[in-house]
Amino acid sequence: MKKRLKDEGNQTVTNCNVLKLKAQDGKYRLIDVVDIEGMFRIIESIPSKNAEPIKQWLAKLGKERIDEVFDPSLTIQRAVDTYRTKGYDEEWITKRIKGIQERKKLTDVWKDNGIDSNLEYAILTNDIYKEWSGMTAKEYKQYKDLRKESLRDNMSDIEIALADIGELTTRELAKKHKPIGLEENRKIAKEGGQVASNTRKDIEARLGESVVTKDNLLSYQYMDEYKQIENK
């Protein structure tokens, strides 16, 4: 298959990497790996009826995404249905959708203030999180043992509230002071995070425990393959 894909000019083969993974006999060997996008591209190229159900599913997903381009409300409904399937209650879902809208208001203010790249949005978001939680968003996800999952979807009510306070405060300060460019906006983002940090300290002083926890809402647990490989 690798030869056939290469002959067809398929970039999936070029994008293959090699990792040392556990084989069926229990030994670790170098094995070709691809990401999710590459995996689906390979499945599309398999000339077998066994791959047909997945090909049909991929075609259905493609149609749904095109439908959402013409009617964006379908995207929102899909998100709601997905949260319901995962067991979130209606009140939580309503708050989550509202939180997404509030986040958009913040990024709109940042855009007006000269922020125009996803990297800069990420830097500012990390500044807010670092101030009140002591961790960047990536570190926070690792702390909760998350990978591709949404950090907010796995926060407690208090953690979400603190994240909201940090972002809402940042937004209002940015609207009032109108900082221009990344460095000026970073100062405002840190101030917003500090407000959330003060709130966190007050809550923890009254509760007598940390409100930033490792708890997540996953119904599964990742295996630490990296440590297994290192041990081998």
PDB file of C-alpha atoms in Angstrom, residues 11 19 29 46 67 84 90 112 116 130 156 177 188 194 206 214 220 225 227 230:
ATOM      1  CA  GLN A  11       1.528  13.015   0.506  1.00  0.00           C
ATOM      2  CA  LEU A  19       7.945   5.459  16.429  1.00  0.00           C
ATOM      3  CA  ARG A  29       9.825  -2.155  17.167  1.00  0.00           C
ATOM      4  CA  ILE A  46      -8.049   0.933   0.652  1.00  0.00           C
ATOM      5  CA  ASP A  67     -24.496  21.867   5.246  1.00  0.00           C
ATOM      6  CA  ARG A  84     -25.863  15.658  25.675  1.00  0.00           C
ATOM      7  CA  GLU A  90     -28.991  21.198  29.991  1.00  0.00           C
ATOM      8  CA  ASP A 112      -9.697  45.694  17.495  1.00  0.00           C
ATOM      9  CA  ASP A 116      -4.432  39.318  14.491  1.00  0.00           C
ATOM     10  CA  LYS A 130      -0.915  31.690  34.314  1.00  0.00           C
ATOM     11  CA  SER A 156     -15.274  22.283  37.930  1.00  0.00           C
ATOM     12  CA  HIS A 177      -7.694  51.360  28.096  1.00  0.00           C
ATOM     13  CA  ILE A 188      -3.916  43.968  30.486  1.00  0.00           C
ATOM     14  CA  GLN A 194      -4.673  38.827  38.757  1.00  0.00           C
ATOM     15  CA  ARG A 206     -12.586  30.090  53.146  1.00  0.00           C
ATOM     16  CA  LYS A 214      -6.606  17.282  38.623  1.00  0.00           C
ATOM     17  CA  TYR A 220     -11.614   6.842  29.884  1.00  0.00           C
ATOM     18  CA  GLU A 225       2.966   4.762  26.615  1.00  0.00           C
ATOM     19  CA  LYS A 227       7.034   5.842  30.180  1.00  0.00           C
ATOM     20  CA  GLU A 230      11.417   4.569  28.188  1.00  0.00           C
TER      21      GLU A 230
END
